[in-house]
Structures are given as structure tokens and as C-alpha cells.
PDB file of C-alpha atoms in Angstrom:
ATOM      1  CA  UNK A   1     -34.409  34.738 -22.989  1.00 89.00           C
ATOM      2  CA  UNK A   2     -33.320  31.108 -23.775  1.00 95.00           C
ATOM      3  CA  UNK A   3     -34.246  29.892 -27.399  1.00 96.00           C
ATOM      4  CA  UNK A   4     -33.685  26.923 -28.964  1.00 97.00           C
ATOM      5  CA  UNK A   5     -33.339  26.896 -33.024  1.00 97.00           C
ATOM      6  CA  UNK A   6     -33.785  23.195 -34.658  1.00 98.00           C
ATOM      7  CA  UNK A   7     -32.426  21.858 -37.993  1.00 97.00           C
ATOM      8  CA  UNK A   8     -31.777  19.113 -40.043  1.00 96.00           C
ATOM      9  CA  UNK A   9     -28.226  20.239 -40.253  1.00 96.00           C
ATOM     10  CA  UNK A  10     -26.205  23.724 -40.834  1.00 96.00           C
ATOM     11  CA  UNK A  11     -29.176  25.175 -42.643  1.00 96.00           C
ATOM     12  CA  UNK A  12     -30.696  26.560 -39.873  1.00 96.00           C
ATOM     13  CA  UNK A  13     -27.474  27.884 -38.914  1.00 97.00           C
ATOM     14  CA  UNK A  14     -28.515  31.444 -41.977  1.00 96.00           C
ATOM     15  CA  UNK A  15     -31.636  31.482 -38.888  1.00 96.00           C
ATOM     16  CA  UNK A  16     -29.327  31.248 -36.224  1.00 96.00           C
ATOM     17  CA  UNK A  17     -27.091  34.494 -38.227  1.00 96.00           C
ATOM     18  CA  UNK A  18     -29.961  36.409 -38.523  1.00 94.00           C
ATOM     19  CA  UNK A  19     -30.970  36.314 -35.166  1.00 95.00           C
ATOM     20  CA  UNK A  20     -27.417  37.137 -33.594  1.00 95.00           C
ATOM     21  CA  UNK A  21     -26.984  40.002 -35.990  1.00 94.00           C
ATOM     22  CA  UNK A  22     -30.474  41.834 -35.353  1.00 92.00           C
ATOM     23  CA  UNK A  23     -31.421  40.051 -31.403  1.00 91.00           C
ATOM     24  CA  UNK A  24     -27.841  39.583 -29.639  1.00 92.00           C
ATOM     25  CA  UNK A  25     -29.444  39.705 -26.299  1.00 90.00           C
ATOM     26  CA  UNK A  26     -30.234  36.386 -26.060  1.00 92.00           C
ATOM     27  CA  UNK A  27     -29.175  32.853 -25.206  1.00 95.00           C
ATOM     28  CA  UNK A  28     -29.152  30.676 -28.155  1.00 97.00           C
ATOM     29  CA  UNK A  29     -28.994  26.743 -28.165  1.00 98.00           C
ATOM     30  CA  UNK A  30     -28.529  25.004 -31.516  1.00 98.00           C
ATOM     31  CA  UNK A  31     -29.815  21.857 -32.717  1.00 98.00           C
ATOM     32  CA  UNK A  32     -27.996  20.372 -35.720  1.00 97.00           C
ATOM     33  CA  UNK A  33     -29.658  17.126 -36.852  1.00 97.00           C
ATOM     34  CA  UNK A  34     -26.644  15.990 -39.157  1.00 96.00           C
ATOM     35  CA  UNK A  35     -27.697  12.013 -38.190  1.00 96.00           C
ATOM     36  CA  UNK A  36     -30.539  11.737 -40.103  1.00 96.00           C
ATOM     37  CA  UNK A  37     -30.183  14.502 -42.769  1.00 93.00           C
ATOM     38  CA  UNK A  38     -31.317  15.333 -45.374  1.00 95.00           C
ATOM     39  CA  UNK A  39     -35.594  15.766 -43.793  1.00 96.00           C
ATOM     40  CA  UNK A  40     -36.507  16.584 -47.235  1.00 95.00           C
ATOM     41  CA  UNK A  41     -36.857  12.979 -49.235  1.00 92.00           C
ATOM     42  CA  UNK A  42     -37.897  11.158 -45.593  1.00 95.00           C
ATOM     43  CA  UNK A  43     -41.556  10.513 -44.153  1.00 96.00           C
ATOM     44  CA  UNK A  44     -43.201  13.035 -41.975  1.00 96.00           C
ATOM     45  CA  UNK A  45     -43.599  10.174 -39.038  1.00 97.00           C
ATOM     46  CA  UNK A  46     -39.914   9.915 -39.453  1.00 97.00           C
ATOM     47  CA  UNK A  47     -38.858  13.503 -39.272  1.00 97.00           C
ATOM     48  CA  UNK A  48     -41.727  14.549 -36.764  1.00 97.00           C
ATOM     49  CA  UNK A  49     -39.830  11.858 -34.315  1.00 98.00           C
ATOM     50  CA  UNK A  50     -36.729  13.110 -35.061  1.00 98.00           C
ATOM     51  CA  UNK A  51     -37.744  16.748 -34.139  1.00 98.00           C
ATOM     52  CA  UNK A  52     -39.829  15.624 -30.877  1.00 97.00           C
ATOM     53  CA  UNK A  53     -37.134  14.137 -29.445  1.00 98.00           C
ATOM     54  CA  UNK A  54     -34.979  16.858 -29.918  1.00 98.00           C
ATOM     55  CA  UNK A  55     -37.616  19.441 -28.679  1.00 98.00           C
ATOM     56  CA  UNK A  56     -37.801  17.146 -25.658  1.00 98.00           C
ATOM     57  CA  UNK A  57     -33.397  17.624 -25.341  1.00 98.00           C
ATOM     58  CA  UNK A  58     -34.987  21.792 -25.713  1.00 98.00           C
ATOM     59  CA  UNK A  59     -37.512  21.357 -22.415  1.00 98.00           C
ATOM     60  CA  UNK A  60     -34.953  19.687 -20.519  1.00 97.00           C
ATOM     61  CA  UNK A  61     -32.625  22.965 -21.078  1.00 97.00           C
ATOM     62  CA  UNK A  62     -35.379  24.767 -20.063  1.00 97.00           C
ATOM     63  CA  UNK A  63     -35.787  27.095 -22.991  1.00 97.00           C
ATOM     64  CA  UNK A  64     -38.646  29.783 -23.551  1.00 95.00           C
ATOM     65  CA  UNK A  65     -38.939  29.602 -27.285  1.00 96.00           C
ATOM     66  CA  UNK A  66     -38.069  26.872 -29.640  1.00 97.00           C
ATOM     67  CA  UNK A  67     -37.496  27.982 -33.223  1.00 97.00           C
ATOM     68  CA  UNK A  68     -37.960  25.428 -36.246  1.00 97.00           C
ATOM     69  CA  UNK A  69     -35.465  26.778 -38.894  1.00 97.00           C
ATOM     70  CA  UNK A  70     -36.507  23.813 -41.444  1.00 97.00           C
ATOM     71  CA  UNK A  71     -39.035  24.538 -43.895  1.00 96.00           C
ATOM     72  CA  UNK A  72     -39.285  20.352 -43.893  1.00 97.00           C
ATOM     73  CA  UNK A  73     -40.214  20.695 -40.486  1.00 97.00           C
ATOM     74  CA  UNK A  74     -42.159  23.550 -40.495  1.00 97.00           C
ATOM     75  CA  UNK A  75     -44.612  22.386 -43.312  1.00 96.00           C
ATOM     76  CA  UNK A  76     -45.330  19.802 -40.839  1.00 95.00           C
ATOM     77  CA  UNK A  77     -45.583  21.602 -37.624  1.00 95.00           C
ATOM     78  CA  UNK A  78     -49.374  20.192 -36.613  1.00 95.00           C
ATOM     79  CA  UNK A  79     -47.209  17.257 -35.682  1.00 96.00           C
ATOM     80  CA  UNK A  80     -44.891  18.744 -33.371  1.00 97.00           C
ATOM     81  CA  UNK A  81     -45.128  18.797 -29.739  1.00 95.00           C
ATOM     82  CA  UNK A  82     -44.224  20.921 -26.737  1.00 96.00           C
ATOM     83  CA  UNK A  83     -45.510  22.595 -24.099  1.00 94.00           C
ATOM     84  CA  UNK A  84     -43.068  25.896 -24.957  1.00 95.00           C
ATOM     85  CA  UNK A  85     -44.161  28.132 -28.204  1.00 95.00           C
ATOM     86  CA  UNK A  86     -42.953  26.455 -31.629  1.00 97.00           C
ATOM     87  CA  UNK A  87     -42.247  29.475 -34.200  1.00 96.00           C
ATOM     88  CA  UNK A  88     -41.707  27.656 -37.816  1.00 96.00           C
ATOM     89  CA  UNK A  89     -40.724  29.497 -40.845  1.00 95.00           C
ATOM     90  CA  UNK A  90     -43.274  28.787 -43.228  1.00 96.00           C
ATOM     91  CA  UNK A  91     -46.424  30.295 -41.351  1.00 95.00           C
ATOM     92  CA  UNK A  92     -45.451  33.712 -40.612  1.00 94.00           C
ATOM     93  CA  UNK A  93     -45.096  35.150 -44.248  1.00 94.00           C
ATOM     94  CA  UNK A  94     -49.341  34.753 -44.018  1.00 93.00           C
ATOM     95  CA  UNK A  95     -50.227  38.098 -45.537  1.00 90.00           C
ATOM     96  CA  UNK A  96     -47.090  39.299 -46.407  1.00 93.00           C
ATOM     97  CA  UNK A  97     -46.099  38.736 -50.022  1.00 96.00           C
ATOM     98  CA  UNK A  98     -49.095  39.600 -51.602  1.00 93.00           C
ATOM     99  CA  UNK A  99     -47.882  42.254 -53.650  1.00 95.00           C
ATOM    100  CA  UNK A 100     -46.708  39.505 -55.904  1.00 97.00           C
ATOM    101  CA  UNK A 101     -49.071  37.742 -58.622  1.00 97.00           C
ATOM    102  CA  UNK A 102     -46.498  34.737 -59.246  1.00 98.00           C
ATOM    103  CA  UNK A 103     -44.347  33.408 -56.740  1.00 98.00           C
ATOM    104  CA  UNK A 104     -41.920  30.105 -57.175  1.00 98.00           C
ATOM    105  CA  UNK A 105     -40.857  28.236 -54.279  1.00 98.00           C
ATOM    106  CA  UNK A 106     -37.857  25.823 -54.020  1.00 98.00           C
ATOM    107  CA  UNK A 107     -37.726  23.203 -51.340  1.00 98.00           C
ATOM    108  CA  UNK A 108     -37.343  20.116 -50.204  1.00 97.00           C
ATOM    109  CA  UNK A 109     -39.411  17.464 -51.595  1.00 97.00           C
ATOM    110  CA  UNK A 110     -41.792  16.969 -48.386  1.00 96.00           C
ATOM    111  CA  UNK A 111     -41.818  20.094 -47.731  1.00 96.00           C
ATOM    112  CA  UNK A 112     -43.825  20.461 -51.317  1.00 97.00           C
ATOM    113  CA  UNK A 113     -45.297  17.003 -50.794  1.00 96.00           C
ATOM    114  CA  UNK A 114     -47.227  18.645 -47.909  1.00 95.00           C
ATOM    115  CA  UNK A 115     -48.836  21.406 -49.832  1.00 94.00           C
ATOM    116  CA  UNK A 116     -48.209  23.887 -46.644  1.00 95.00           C
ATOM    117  CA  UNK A 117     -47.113  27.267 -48.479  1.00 96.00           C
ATOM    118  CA  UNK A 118     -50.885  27.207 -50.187  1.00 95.00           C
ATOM    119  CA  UNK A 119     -51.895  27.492 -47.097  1.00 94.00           C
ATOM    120  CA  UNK A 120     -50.557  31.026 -46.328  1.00 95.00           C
ATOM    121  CA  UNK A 121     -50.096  32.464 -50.161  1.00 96.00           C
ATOM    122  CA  UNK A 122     -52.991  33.667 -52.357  1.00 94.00           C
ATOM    123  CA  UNK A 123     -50.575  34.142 -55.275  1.00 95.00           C
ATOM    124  CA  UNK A 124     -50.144  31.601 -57.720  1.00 97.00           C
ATOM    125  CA  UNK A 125     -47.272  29.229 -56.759  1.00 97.00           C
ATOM    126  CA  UNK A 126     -44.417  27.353 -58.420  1.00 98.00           C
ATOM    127  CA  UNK A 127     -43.531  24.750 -56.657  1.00 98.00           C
ATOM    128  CA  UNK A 128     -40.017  23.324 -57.220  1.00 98.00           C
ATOM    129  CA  UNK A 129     -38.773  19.574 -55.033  1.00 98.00           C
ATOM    130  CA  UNK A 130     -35.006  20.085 -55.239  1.00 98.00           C
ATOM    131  CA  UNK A 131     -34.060  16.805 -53.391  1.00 97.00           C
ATOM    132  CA  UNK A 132     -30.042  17.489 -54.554  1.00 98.00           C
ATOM    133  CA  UNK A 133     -29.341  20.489 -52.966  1.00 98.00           C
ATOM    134  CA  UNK A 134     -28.935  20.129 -49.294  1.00 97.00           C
ATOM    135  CA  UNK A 135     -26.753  17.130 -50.122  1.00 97.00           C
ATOM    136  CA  UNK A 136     -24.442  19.468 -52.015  1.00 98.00           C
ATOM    137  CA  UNK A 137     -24.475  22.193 -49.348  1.00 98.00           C
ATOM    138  CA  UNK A 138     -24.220  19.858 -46.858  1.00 97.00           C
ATOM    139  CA  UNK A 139     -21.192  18.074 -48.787  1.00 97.00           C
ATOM    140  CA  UNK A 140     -19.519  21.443 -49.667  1.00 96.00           C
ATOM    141  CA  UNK A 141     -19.114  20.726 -53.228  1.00 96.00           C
ATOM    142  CA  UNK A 142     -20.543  22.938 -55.568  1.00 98.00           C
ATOM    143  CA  UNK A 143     -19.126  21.330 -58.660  1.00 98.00           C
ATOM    144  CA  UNK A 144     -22.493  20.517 -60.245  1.00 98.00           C
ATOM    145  CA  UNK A 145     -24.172  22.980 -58.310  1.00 98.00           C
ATOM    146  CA  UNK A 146     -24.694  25.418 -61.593  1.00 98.00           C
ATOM    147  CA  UNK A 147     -25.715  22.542 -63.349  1.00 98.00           C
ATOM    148  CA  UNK A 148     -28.372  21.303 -61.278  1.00 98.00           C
ATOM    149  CA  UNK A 149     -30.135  24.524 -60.480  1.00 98.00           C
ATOM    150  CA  UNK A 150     -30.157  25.766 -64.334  1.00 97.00           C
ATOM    151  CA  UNK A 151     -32.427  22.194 -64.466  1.00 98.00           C
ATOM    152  CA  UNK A 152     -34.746  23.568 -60.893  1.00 98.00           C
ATOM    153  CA  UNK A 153     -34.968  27.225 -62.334  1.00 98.00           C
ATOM    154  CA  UNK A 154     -35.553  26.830 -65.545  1.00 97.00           C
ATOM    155  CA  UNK A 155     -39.624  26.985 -64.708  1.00 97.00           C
ATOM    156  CA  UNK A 156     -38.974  30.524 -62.839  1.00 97.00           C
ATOM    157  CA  UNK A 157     -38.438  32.613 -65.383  1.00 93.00           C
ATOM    158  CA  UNK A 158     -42.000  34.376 -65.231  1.00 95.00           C
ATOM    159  CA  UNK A 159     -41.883  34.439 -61.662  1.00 98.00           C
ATOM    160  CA  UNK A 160     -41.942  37.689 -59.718  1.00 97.00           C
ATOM    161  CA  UNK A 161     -40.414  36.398 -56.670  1.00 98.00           C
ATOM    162  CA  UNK A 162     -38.513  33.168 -55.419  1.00 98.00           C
ATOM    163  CA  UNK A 163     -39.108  31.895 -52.264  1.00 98.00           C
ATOM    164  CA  UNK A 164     -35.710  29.945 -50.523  1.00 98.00           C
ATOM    165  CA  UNK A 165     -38.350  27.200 -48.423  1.00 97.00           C
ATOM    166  CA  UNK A 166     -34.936  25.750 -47.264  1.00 97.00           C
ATOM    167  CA  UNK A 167     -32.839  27.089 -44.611  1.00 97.00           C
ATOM    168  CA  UNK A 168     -30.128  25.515 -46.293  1.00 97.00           C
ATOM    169  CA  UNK A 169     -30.721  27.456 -49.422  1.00 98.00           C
ATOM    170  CA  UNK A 170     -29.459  30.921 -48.754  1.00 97.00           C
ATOM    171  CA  UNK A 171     -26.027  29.522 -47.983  1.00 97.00           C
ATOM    172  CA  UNK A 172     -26.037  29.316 -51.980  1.00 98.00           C
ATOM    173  CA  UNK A 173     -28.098  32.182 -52.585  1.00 97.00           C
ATOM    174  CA  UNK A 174     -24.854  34.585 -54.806  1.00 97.00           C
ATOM    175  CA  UNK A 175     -25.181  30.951 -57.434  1.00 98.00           C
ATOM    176  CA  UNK A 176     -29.292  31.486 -57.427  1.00 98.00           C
ATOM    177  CA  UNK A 177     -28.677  34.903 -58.252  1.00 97.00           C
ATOM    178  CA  UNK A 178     -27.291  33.917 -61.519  1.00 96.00           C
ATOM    179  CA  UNK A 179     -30.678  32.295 -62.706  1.00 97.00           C
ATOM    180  CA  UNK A 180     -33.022  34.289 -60.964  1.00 97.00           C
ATOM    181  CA  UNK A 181     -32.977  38.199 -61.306  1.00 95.00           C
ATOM    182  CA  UNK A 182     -35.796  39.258 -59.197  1.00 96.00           C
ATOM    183  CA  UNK A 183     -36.878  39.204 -55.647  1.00 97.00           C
ATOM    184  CA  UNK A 184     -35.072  36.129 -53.717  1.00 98.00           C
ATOM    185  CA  UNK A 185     -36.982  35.462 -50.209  1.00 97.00           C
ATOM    186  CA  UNK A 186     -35.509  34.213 -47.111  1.00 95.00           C
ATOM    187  CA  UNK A 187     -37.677  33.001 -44.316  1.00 91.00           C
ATOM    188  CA  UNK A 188     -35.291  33.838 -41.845  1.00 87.00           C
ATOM    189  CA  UNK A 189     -36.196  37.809 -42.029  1.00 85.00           C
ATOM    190  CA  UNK A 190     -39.928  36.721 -40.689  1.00 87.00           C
ATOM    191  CA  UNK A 191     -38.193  34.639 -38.061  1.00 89.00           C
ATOM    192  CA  UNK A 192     -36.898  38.133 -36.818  1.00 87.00           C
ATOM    193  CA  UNK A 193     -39.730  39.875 -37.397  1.00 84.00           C
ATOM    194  CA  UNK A 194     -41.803  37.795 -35.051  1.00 86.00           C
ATOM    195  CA  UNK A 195     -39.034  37.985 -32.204  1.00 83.00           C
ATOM    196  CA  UNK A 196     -38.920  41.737 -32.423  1.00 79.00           C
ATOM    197  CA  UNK A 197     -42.586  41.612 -32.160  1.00 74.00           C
ATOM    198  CA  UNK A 198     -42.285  39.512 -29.077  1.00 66.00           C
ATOM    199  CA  UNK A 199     -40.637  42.178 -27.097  1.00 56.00           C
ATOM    200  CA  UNK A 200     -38.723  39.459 -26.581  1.00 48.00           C
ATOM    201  CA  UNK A 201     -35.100  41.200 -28.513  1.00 41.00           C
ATOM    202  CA  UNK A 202     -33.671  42.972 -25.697  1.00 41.00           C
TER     203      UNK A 202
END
């Protein structure tokens, strides 16, 4: 099985991890956008063009199953086109974390702009626009990394679970941990959930 996995940049890359740990039997291409990064603070027509033409670059290599590791992306996957199955990381946790009343979620600022996590949660949601911190992971300086997410957590605190809506964001998850105590959510886990239940991991 050939799959392609699409980012804005090495965010997708904690996707990419997940999949090679738990589904090694598999040929994986990567997609890196790091030309028009960061997604999160530009227009959807701009980052739905972006992501066609790259899904186009996926078609051409002839892959079975493209995977959208951006939450940016994935809150506007309506717009996205292919004629090979688009798995995004924002639809699949449908029905999965109700067991929690109160749920934050940090991401990029279309990616809240687009309202898509109320589409799949019934809890009540937090939602946090951190437009600074892909630019810092990206830029692999953490100086005023504490800093700024002390100002983007400081609304969590009565939160029973945090929800990383950024691929980029559990590259930095050991400095969340500092402000956030509970349960910290990756999207990436669902990602390999839905392979597995593909029958497409061996």
C-alpha cells in the first residue's frame, strides 16, 4: 500500500512517526509544504490550492490513500479534491471523546476560523488560535516558547482534556505538559486507528 501524508511543513512529520511505528508495512510518500507555511493565518482558497496541487503531485505517484496530517487542512477538507480516499485528522475523533464535559482545543487560527471541531464534539469547546507556534517550531527556537503558551493556556485550566488540532503541536507537547496536567490529545492516534481498521496495516 502506497500512501501519501500532506503538510504544511514538519508537522505532519509526528503523523508520519506514528504510522511507521504501529503500520511499517507500507510505502510512505511525504509532502512537506515549507513554501507557503505557516496554513494557519492564510485563506482557505489559498491553502485549498496549495493542497490540490500537491494531491495532484500524490495521483501522479499513483498512491492508494492520501493522508491530510494538517488540522488547517483538514477543517477544510469539503474543498479538497481527488479521486483517491482523503483521511483528515479532524473528522475521525466523531464519537470518541465524549467521556469529557469540557474540552479545549489549540490550533491554528483557520483552523478555528472554520468552526470544524463543533462539528464532531458534543462537549463544550475551548477554542484557542495560536498563530505563533508553528513559526517557533518551525524556526526551532523555543526561547519564548514558555512565555507564549502560559498567555494560550491560561483559559484551560477547567478543561478536562486538550486537544493538539496541530500536527505541529506534539513536537512541543513535554513544554504543554507544564501548563496543562490532564489529558493531552493527539490526532495522529485516530489517523492509526482508521488504517488498522482499513485492513490496510499489513
Amino acid at each position: 500500500m502506497k500512501i501519501g501524508i500532506l503538510d504544511s511543513g514538519i508537522g505532519g512529520l509526528t503523523v508520519l512517526k506514528s504510522l511507521l511505528n504501529k503500520c511499517p508495512n507500507h510505502e510512505y510518500i511525504y509532502f512537506g509544504d515549507t513554501l507557503h507555511l505557516p496554513y494557519g493565518e492564510k485563506t482557505c482558497e489559498e491553502v485549498v490550492g496549495y493542497a490540490n496541487e500537491i494531491i495532484k503531485f500524490f495521483e501522479n505517484e499513483k498512491v492508494d490513500v492520501i493522508v491530510i496530517a494538517c488540522g488547517t487542512l483538514s477543517s477544510n477538507k469539503e474543498h479538497l479534491k481527488s479521486n483517491k480516499e482523503i483521511i483528515d485528522i479532524i473528522s475521525p475523533i466523531k464519537n470518541k471523546l465524549d467521556k469529557y464535559s469540557k474540552i479545549s482545543i489549540i490550533a491554528t487560527p483557520l483552523s478555528i476560523k472554520t468552526n470544524a471541531f463543533k462539528k464532531y464534539l458534543t462537549s463544550e469547546l475551548n477554542l484557542i488560535a495560536c498563530p505563533k507556534l508553528v513559526p517557533i517550531i518551525e524556526g526551532n527556537d523555543y526561547s519564548s516558547l514558555d512565555n507564549v503558551l502560559k498567555d494560550y493556556l491560561e483559559s484551560t485550566k477547567d478543561s478536562d482534556a486538550l486537544i493538539l488540532g496541530c500536527t505541529h503541536y506534539p513536537i512541543i507537547k513535554e513544554y504543554i505538559k507544564k501548563f496543562f496536567t490532564k489529558d493531552i490529545i493527539c490526532l495522529d492516534d485516530f489517523i492509526v486507528d482508521i488504517i488498522k481498521d482499513k485492513n490496510i496495516s499489513n
